[in-house]
Coordinates of C-alpha atoms and ligand atoms in Angstrom, one line a residue:
X1 CA 125.2 71.5 122.3
X2 CA 124.3 70.0 125.8
X3 CA 120.8 71.6 125.7
X4 CA 120.4 70.0 122.2
X5 CA 121.4 66.6 123.4
X6 CA 119.0 67.2 126.3
X7 CA 116.0 68.2 124.4
X8 CA 116.3 65.0 121.7
X9 CA 116.5 62.7 124.9
X10 CA 113.1 63.9 126.0
X11 CA 111.7 63.4 122.4
X12 CA 113.2 60.0 122.2
X13 CA 111.9 59.2 125.8
X14 CA 108.4 60.7 124.7
X15 CA 108.0 58.2 122.0
X16 CA 107.6 55.4 124.6
X17 CA 105.1 57.3 126.5
X18 CA 101.3 56.9 127.1
X19 CA 99.4 59.2 124.8
X20 CA 98.3 62.0 126.9
X21 CA 101.9 62.2 128.1
X22 CA 103.0 62.4 125.0
X23 CA 100.7 65.2 123.9
X24 CA 101.5 67.2 127.2
X25 CA 105.2 66.8 126.4
X26 CA 104.6 67.7 123.0
X27 CA 102.8 71.1 124.3
X28 CA 105.5 72.0 126.9
X29 CA 108.0 71.3 124.2
X30 CA 106.2 73.6 121.6
X31 CA 105.8 76.5 124.1
X32 CA 109.0 76.0 125.0
X33 CA 110.1 76.3 121.2
X34 CA 107.9 79.1 120.8
X35 CA 109.8 81.0 123.8
X36 CA 112.9 80.4 122.2
X37 CA 111.7 81.4 118.8
X38 CA 110.2 84.6 120.4
X39 CA 113.7 85.1 122.3
X40 CA 115.6 84.8 118.8
X41 CA 113.6 86.8 116.6
X42 CA 113.4 89.5 119.2
X43 CA 117.1 89.4 119.5
X44 CA 117.7 89.6 115.7
X45 CA 115.1 92.8 115.8
X46 CA 116.9 94.3 118.3
X47 CA 120.7 93.9 116.5
X48 CA 119.1 95.1 113.3
X49 CA 117.9 98.1 114.8
X50 CA 121.2 98.5 116.9
X51 CA 123.4 98.1 113.8
X52 CA 120.8 100.2 111.3
X53 CA 119.5 102.9 113.6
X54 CA 115.7 102.9 114.0
X55 CA 114.1 105.1 111.3
X56 CA 112.1 108.1 112.4
X57 CA 108.2 108.1 112.5
X58 CA 106.5 110.6 110.4
X59 CA 103.4 111.2 112.8
X60 CA 103.8 114.9 112.2
X61 CA 103.4 114.5 108.3
X62 CA 100.3 112.1 109.1
X63 CA 98.8 114.5 111.2
X64 CA 99.5 117.3 108.7
X65 CA 97.7 115.3 106.0
X66 CA 94.8 114.9 108.5
X67 CA 94.2 118.4 108.6
X68 CA 94.2 119.5 105.2
X69 CA 91.3 121.6 104.4
X70 CA 89.6 119.3 101.9
X71 CA 89.3 116.5 104.9
X72 CA 86.1 118.0 106.5
X73 CA 82.9 115.3 106.4
X74 CA 80.4 118.0 106.3
X75 CA 81.8 119.7 103.2
X76 CA 82.7 116.9 101.4
X77 CA 79.1 115.4 101.7
X78 CA 77.8 118.9 100.9
X79 CA 80.0 121.2 98.9
X80 CA 78.4 124.7 98.1
X81 CA 80.6 125.5 95.5
X82 CA 79.6 122.7 93.4
X83 CA 77.1 123.4 90.9
X84 CA 74.6 122.5 91.8
X85 CA 75.8 121.9 95.6
X86 CA 76.2 118.3 96.6
X87 CA 78.5 115.6 97.3
X88 CA 82.2 115.8 95.9
X89 CA 83.3 113.0 93.7
X90 CA 86.2 111.0 94.0
X91 CA 88.7 108.4 92.2
X92 CA 90.7 106.0 94.2
X93 CA 92.9 103.4 92.4
X94 CA 93.3 99.9 93.9
X95 CA 96.0 97.1 92.9
X96 CA 98.5 99.8 91.7
X97 CA 102.1 100.2 92.7
X98 CA 101.6 100.5 96.0
X99 CA 100.3 96.7 95.8
X100 CA 103.1 95.3 93.8
X101 CA 105.7 97.4 95.9
X102 CA 107.0 99.4 93.2
X103 CA 109.8 101.9 94.1
X104 CA 109.0 105.6 94.5
X105 CA 109.5 106.3 90.9
X106 CA 107.2 103.6 89.6
X107 CA 104.6 105.3 92.2
X108 CA 105.5 108.6 90.8
X109 CA 104.8 107.7 87.4
X110 CA 101.7 106.0 88.2
X111 CA 100.5 108.8 90.3
X112 CA 100.8 111.3 87.6
X113 CA 98.6 109.3 85.2
X114 CA 96.0 108.6 87.7
X115 CA 95.7 112.0 89.3
X116 CA 95.5 113.4 85.6
X117 CA 92.9 110.7 84.8
X118 CA 91.0 111.9 87.8
X119 CA 90.9 115.4 86.9
X120 CA 89.8 114.8 83.1
X121 CA 86.8 112.8 85.0
X122 CA 86.3 115.7 87.3
X123 CA 86.8 113.9 90.2
X124 CA 89.4 114.6 93.2
X125 CA 92.1 111.9 93.3
X126 CA 92.5 109.4 96.4
X127 CA 96.3 109.2 97.6
X128 CA 97.7 106.5 99.9
X129 CA 101.1 106.0 102.0
X130 CA 104.2 105.1 100.3
X131 CA 104.7 101.8 101.0
X132 CA 108.0 100.1 101.2
X133 CA 106.7 96.6 101.8
X134 CA 103.2 94.9 102.3
X135 CA 104.5 92.3 104.8
X136 CA 103.6 92.8 108.6
X137 CA 107.2 93.4 109.7
X138 CA 107.5 97.0 110.9
X139 CA 110.6 97.8 108.9
X140 CA 112.6 96.9 105.6
X141 CA 116.4 97.2 104.9
X142 CA 116.6 99.1 101.6
X143 CA 119.7 100.4 100.1
X144 CA 121.8 99.5 103.3
X145 CA 119.3 101.3 105.3
X146 CA 116.3 100.6 107.7
X147 CA 112.9 101.9 106.2
X148 CA 109.6 102.0 108.1
X149 CA 106.9 99.8 106.2
X150 CA 104.8 102.7 105.2
X151 CA 105.3 106.5 104.9
X152 CA 102.7 109.4 104.7
X153 CA 102.8 110.3 101.2
X154 CA 103.6 114.1 102.1
X155 CA 106.9 113.1 103.6
X156 CA 108.1 112.7 99.5
X157 CA 105.5 114.8 97.4
X158 CA 103.2 117.3 98.4
X159 CA 101.5 118.6 95.2
X160 CA 98.2 117.8 93.1
X161 CA 98.9 114.3 93.5
X162 CA 99.1 114.3 97.3
X163 CA 96.4 116.9 98.6
X164 CA 98.0 120.1 97.6
X165 CA 96.5 123.0 95.5
X166 CA 95.3 121.8 92.0
X167 CA 94.5 125.4 91.0
X168 CA 95.8 128.8 91.7
X169 CA 92.2 129.7 93.1
X170 CA 91.6 128.9 96.8
X171 CA 89.3 126.3 95.9
X172 CA 89.3 122.8 97.5
X173 CA 86.7 121.0 95.9
X174 CA 89.2 119.0 93.7
X175 CA 92.1 118.8 95.9
X176 CA 93.2 115.0 96.8
X177 CA 91.9 113.4 99.7
X178 CA 93.6 110.9 101.9
X179 CA 92.9 107.0 101.7
X180 CA 91.8 107.3 105.5
X181 CA 89.2 110.1 104.7
X182 CA 88.1 108.2 101.9
X183 CA 87.0 105.4 103.8
X184 CA 85.1 107.6 105.9
X185 CA 83.2 109.6 103.1
X186 CA 82.9 106.4 100.8
X187 CA 81.9 103.5 102.7
X188 CA 82.5 100.1 101.0
X189 CA 78.7 99.9 99.9
X190 CA 78.9 103.3 98.3
X191 CA 81.7 102.3 96.2
X192 CA 81.4 101.7 92.5
X193 CA 84.4 99.5 90.8
X194 CA 85.6 99.5 87.6
X195 CA 88.0 96.7 86.2
X196 CA 90.6 96.8 83.5
X197 CA 89.0 94.0 81.9
X198 CA 89.3 94.7 77.9
X199 CA 91.5 97.8 78.3
X200 CA 93.7 98.4 75.4
X201 CA 96.9 98.1 77.7
X202 CA 99.4 97.1 75.2
X203 CA 98.9 99.6 72.7
X204 CA 101.2 102.4 71.1
X205 CA 99.4 105.2 72.4
X206 CA 98.9 106.0 75.8
X207 CA 96.2 108.3 75.1
X208 CA 94.0 105.5 73.8
X209 CA 94.2 104.1 77.2
X210 CA 93.3 107.4 78.9
X211 CA 90.2 108.0 76.5
X212 CA 89.2 104.3 77.2
X213 CA 89.2 104.9 81.0
X214 CA 87.6 108.4 80.5
X215 CA 84.6 106.4 78.6
X216 CA 84.2 104.0 81.4
X217 CA 84.2 106.9 84.1
X218 CA 81.5 108.8 82.1
X219 CA 79.1 105.9 82.3
X220 CA 79.5 106.5 86.3
X221 CA 79.6 110.2 86.4
X222 CA 77.3 110.3 88.9
X223 CA 78.4 108.2 91.2
X224 CA 80.2 110.0 94.0
X225 CA 82.8 107.0 95.1
X226 CA 84.5 105.2 92.3
X227 CA 87.6 102.7 92.6
X228 CA 89.4 101.8 89.4
X229 CA 90.7 98.1 90.4
X230 CA 94.3 97.5 88.4
X231 CA 94.7 94.0 90.5
X232 CA 94.1 91.7 87.7
X233 CA 95.6 93.5 84.6
X234 CA 98.6 95.9 85.7
X235 CA 97.5 99.1 84.0
X236 CA 100.1 102.1 84.5
X237 CA 102.6 99.8 85.5
X238 CA 106.5 98.9 84.5
X239 CA 105.6 97.8 80.9
X240 CA 103.8 100.9 80.1
X241 CA 106.1 103.4 81.3
X242 CA 109.0 101.2 79.5
X243 CA 107.1 101.5 76.2
X244 CA 106.2 104.4 74.0
X245 CA 102.9 104.8 75.6
X246 CA 103.4 107.3 78.0
X247 CA 105.3 109.8 75.1
X248 CA 101.4 110.7 73.6
X249 CA 100.3 111.6 77.1
X250 CA 103.1 113.5 78.2
X251 CA 102.0 117.2 76.3
X252 CA 98.8 116.6 78.4
X253 CA 100.2 116.2 81.8
X254 CA 102.4 119.2 81.2
X255 CA 99.8 121.2 80.8
X256 CA 97.5 119.7 83.6
X257 CA 97.8 120.2 87.2
X258 CA 99.1 117.0 87.9
X259 CA 102.5 118.6 86.6
X260 CA 101.9 122.3 86.8
X261 CA 101.0 121.8 90.7
X262 CA 103.7 119.0 91.4
X263 CA 105.6 119.7 94.1
X264 CA 108.4 117.8 96.2
X265 CA 107.5 117.8 100.0
X266 CA 108.6 120.7 102.3
X267 CA 110.8 117.9 103.9
X268 CA 112.4 117.4 100.5
X269 CA 112.7 121.0 99.7
X270 CA 114.2 121.7 103.4
X271 CA 117.2 119.3 102.6
X272 CA 117.7 120.7 99.3
X273 CA 117.7 124.3 100.7
X274 CA 120.2 123.2 104.0
X275 CA 122.6 121.9 101.3
X276 CA 122.8 125.5 99.5
X277 CA 126.4 126.0 100.6
X278 CA 127.3 122.8 98.7
X279 CA 125.0 123.6 95.8
X280 CA 126.3 127.1 95.4
X281 CA 123.3 128.8 93.3
X282 CA 124.3 132.3 92.1
X283 CA 120.7 133.1 92.9
X284 CA 119.5 131.5 96.0
X285 CA 115.8 131.1 94.6
X286 CA 117.1 128.1 92.6
X287 CA 117.3 126.1 95.7
X288 CA 114.2 127.6 97.8
X289 CA 111.6 128.1 95.1
X290 CA 110.0 125.1 93.0
X291 CA 109.2 127.5 90.5
X292 CA 112.7 128.6 89.3
X293 CA 112.8 128.0 85.8
X294 CA 116.5 128.7 85.3
X295 CA 118.0 126.2 87.7
X296 CA 121.4 126.2 89.3
X297 CA 123.9 127.9 86.7
X298 CA 127.1 125.9 86.0
X299 CA 126.0 122.7 87.8
X300 CA 125.8 119.4 85.8
X301 CA 123.9 116.7 87.9
X302 CA 124.5 113.1 86.6
X303 CA 122.9 109.9 87.4
X304 CA 124.9 106.8 88.0
X305 CA 123.0 103.6 89.1
X306 CA 125.3 100.9 90.0
X307 CA 124.8 97.7 91.9
X308 CA 122.1 95.7 90.5
X309 CA 122.2 97.7 87.3
X310 CA 125.3 95.8 86.1
X311 CA 123.4 92.6 85.4
X312 CA 120.2 94.5 84.3
X313 CA 122.3 96.4 81.7
X314 CA 123.8 93.0 80.4
X315 CA 120.0 91.6 80.4
X316 CA 119.2 94.8 78.5
X317 CA 121.8 94.4 75.7
X318 CA 120.7 90.7 75.3
X319 CA 117.3 92.0 74.4
X320 CA 118.2 94.9 72.4
X321 CA 116.0 97.1 74.7
X322 CA 115.6 100.6 73.7
X323 CA 115.6 103.7 76.2
X324 CA 112.4 103.6 78.1
X325 CA 109.2 105.6 78.0
X326 CA 109.7 109.3 77.9
X327 CA 113.4 108.8 77.5
X328 CA 112.8 108.0 73.9
X329 CA 111.3 111.8 73.3
X330 CA 112.2 112.7 69.8
X331 CA 113.4 115.8 71.0
X332 CA 115.9 114.6 73.6
X333 CA 119.3 115.2 71.8
X334 CA 120.8 111.9 72.8
X335 CA 119.4 108.8 71.2
X336 CA 120.0 105.0 70.9
X337 CA 120.3 103.7 67.7
X338 CA 119.3 99.9 67.3
X339 CA 119.3 98.3 63.9
X340 CA 119.1 95.1 63.3
X341 CA 121.9 94.8 61.4
X342 CA 124.2 95.5 64.2
X343 CA 126.1 92.6 65.7
X344 CA 125.1 91.4 69.1
X345 CA 128.8 91.9 70.3
X346 CA 128.3 95.6 69.2
X347 CA 124.8 95.8 70.9
X348 CA 126.3 94.6 74.3
X349 CA 129.2 97.1 73.9
X350 CA 126.8 100.0 73.2
X351 CA 124.3 99.1 75.9
X352 CA 127.2 98.7 78.3
X353 CA 128.6 102.2 77.8
X354 CA 125.3 103.8 77.9
X355 CA 123.8 101.6 80.9
X356 CA 126.8 101.0 82.8
X357 CA 129.2 103.5 82.0
X358 CA 132.7 102.9 83.6
X359 CA 134.7 106.2 84.7
X360 CA 136.5 106.9 81.6
X361 CA 133.1 106.8 79.6
X362 CA 131.6 109.5 81.9
X363 CA 134.8 111.6 82.0
X364 CA 134.7 111.7 78.1
X365 CA 130.9 112.4 78.0
X366 CA 131.2 115.3 80.4
X367 CA 133.9 117.1 78.7
X368 CA 131.8 116.7 75.6
X369 CA 128.6 118.1 77.0
X370 CA 131.1 121.0 78.6
X371 CA 132.3 121.9 75.4
X372 CA 129.0 121.9 73.6
X373 CA 127.5 124.3 76.3
X374 CA 126.6 127.4 75.0
X375 CA 124.9 129.0 78.0
X376 CA 127.0 129.5 81.5
X377 CA 130.3 127.7 81.5
X378 CA 129.7 124.4 83.3
X379 CA 132.0 123.8 86.3
X380 CA 130.4 121.6 88.7
X381 CA 129.4 118.0 88.8
X382 CA 126.5 116.6 91.2
X383 CA 126.7 113.2 91.3
X384 CA 123.6 110.8 91.8
X385 CA 124.3 107.2 92.7
X386 CA 124.2 104.1 94.6
X387 CA 127.7 103.4 93.9
X388 CA 130.4 102.2 96.7
X389 CA 132.3 105.5 98.3
X390 CA 135.8 104.4 96.6
X391 CA 134.4 104.4 93.2
X392 CA 132.9 107.6 93.7
X393 CA 135.8 109.2 95.0
X394 CA 137.8 107.5 92.2
X395 CA 135.5 109.3 89.7
X396 CA 135.6 112.5 91.7
X397 CA 139.5 112.4 91.3
X398 CA 139.3 111.9 87.5
X399 CA 136.7 114.2 86.7
X400 CA 138.8 117.1 88.7
X401 CA 142.0 116.2 86.6
X402 CA 139.9 116.7 83.5
X403 CA 139.2 120.4 84.7
X404 CA 135.9 120.1 86.6
X405 CA 136.2 122.6 89.5
X406 CA 133.8 120.7 92.1
X407 CA 132.7 117.4 92.3
X408 CA 129.8 116.8 94.6
X409 CA 129.0 113.1 96.2
X410 CA 126.3 111.8 98.0
X411 CA 128.4 111.9 101.1
X412 CA 128.6 115.7 100.7
X413 CA 125.0 116.3 101.4
X414 CA 124.0 116.7 104.8
X415 CA 120.9 115.3 105.7
X416 CA 119.0 114.9 109.1
X417 CA 117.7 111.3 110.2
X418 CA 113.9 112.4 108.2
X419 CA 115.5 114.0 105.3
X420 CA 117.7 111.0 105.2
X421 CA 114.3 108.5 104.6
X422 CA 113.4 110.7 101.8
X423 CA 116.9 111.2 100.3
X424 CA 116.0 109.3 97.0
X425 CA 114.0 112.4 96.4
X426 CA 116.2 114.9 97.6
X427 CA 118.6 113.8 94.7
X428 CA 116.1 114.1 92.3
X429 CA 114.9 117.5 93.3
X430 CA 118.6 118.5 93.1
X431 CA 118.9 117.2 89.6
X432 CA 115.5 118.8 88.6
X433 CA 117.1 122.2 89.4
X434 CA 120.8 121.5 87.7
X435 CA 121.4 123.6 84.6
X436 CA 122.2 120.3 82.7
X437 CA 121.0 116.6 83.7
X438 CA 122.7 113.5 82.4
X439 CA 120.9 110.5 83.0
X440 CA 120.7 106.8 82.2
X441 CA 118.0 106.3 79.5
X442 CA 117.0 103.0 81.0
X443 CA 115.9 104.4 84.4
X444 CA 113.1 105.5 85.5
X445 CA 114.5 107.5 88.1
X446 CA 116.1 109.4 85.2
X447 CA 112.8 109.4 83.0
X448 CA 111.0 111.1 86.2
X449 CA 113.7 113.8 86.4
X450 CA 113.4 114.6 82.8
X451 CA 109.4 115.1 83.2
X452 CA 109.8 117.5 85.7
X453 CA 112.4 119.4 84.4
X454 CA 110.6 119.8 81.0
X455 CA 107.4 120.6 82.9
X456 CA 109.1 123.5 84.8
X457 CA 110.0 124.7 81.0
X458 CA 113.5 123.7 81.2
X459 CA 114.8 122.9 77.3
X460 CA 114.8 119.5 75.9
X461 CA 118.9 120.2 75.0
X462 CA 119.5 120.3 78.7
X463 CA 118.6 116.8 79.4
X464 CA 121.2 114.4 78.0
X465 CA 122.1 110.6 78.5
X466 CA 125.4 108.8 78.7
Ligands
NAG501 C1 83.8 121.5 108.8 O1 82.9 122.3 108.2 C2 81.9 122.7 108.6 C3 81.1 123.5 107.5 O2 81.7 124.3 106.8 C4 82.6 123.7 109.9 O3 81.3 124.2 110.5 C5 83.2 122.7 110.5 O4 83.6 123.6 111.7 C6 84.2 122.2 109.9 N1 85.1 121.2 111.0 C7 86.4 121.0 111.3 C8 87.0 120.1 112.1 O5 87.2 121.9 110.6

């Protein structure tokens, strides 16, 4: 307090000084403020790091990406596997989910479509870092922990979209390249840019939008460096994946390298394998292999989004929203009926129960699913949730009382500091392997889990909704 009065006194005095003295004083004062400001922000940063534990760096993963075989300039400029030999061709997306800071699942949704588009146009896809935030700060607080601003994509996924194999032969011609390598092989003046102006973005059928892009890409088929600029008209964004448009694209994705060669990163898979004793697969291959079709027998994975979803679910009820995107697939057994004759009150209750189920709703639904299951007896539950530990342990108690042998909560999964940074993906990879998945029809996390399960050949019936 004494200091504040003191400096106020100085300012007051300055008012009565000569102009040069005034400026001199102003400078000394602002530099003092600057020091104070730096001190305070330094202290804040320090205490944040102290409180949250500094996140690990992913330099090893970045160096792995740099050394992928397709990142060789000589070969990229003269590929003898091409007919005729010449430059490889690339497709880069700008202004996509990484620019508008979409979460991991928005990024995965976009990647599936853009990688597919690149392959259809006979181009290698250009991947970039996963971006938690575009601001200049080095870290971002997310889901109660500190995240580095940018993470190499191969910390999360390593398949066709991230530079991994895109075919079963050894060819690297079509393998995705990093943005860093693209900048090297395609300097600014060599790039051709296409915008989304005039694209049929809000149609009913996603394939029409894909075909529109393919036609535009055909016009520039001889150009090695093509950029699609999504920054003015978001293309494969939140609206698109919320609508029915992806339903017509899915059958094509399912048989394209995008999904046939999709893979979680070795880091994510290592976390799944590390927890084999908790997941208890009867055949260990269910946790170590990405190809196993049968999954972890007897295990039901459930996705319960809590927290911010309470308000979101209320909003969805008020707009009479339907399930999003792929979750509306006609072969999925659980459907959401919305009839204009239903009263607002009825819709509100219905949406609350499906979107934000309470413990008794969850227990009841899982009892029904266990009863209907004809394959292996369902015995254990794996819970994916951002809910509070107390709520989760209450849920676990109720499920055990209802006859479930074991309930695995997020806290039961052991992760090291790097695996912890990709825990969303670890959860998804486990859900992808469970015999039955019960998701939230309004969630893109659930939609992506279902997409990956269906692409692996798991049955539609094994994907349920609350
Ligand atoms: C890149 O490819 C060329 C031609 O195949 C080869 O001679 C060179 O050693 C490669 N460079 C690296 C860094 O692997």
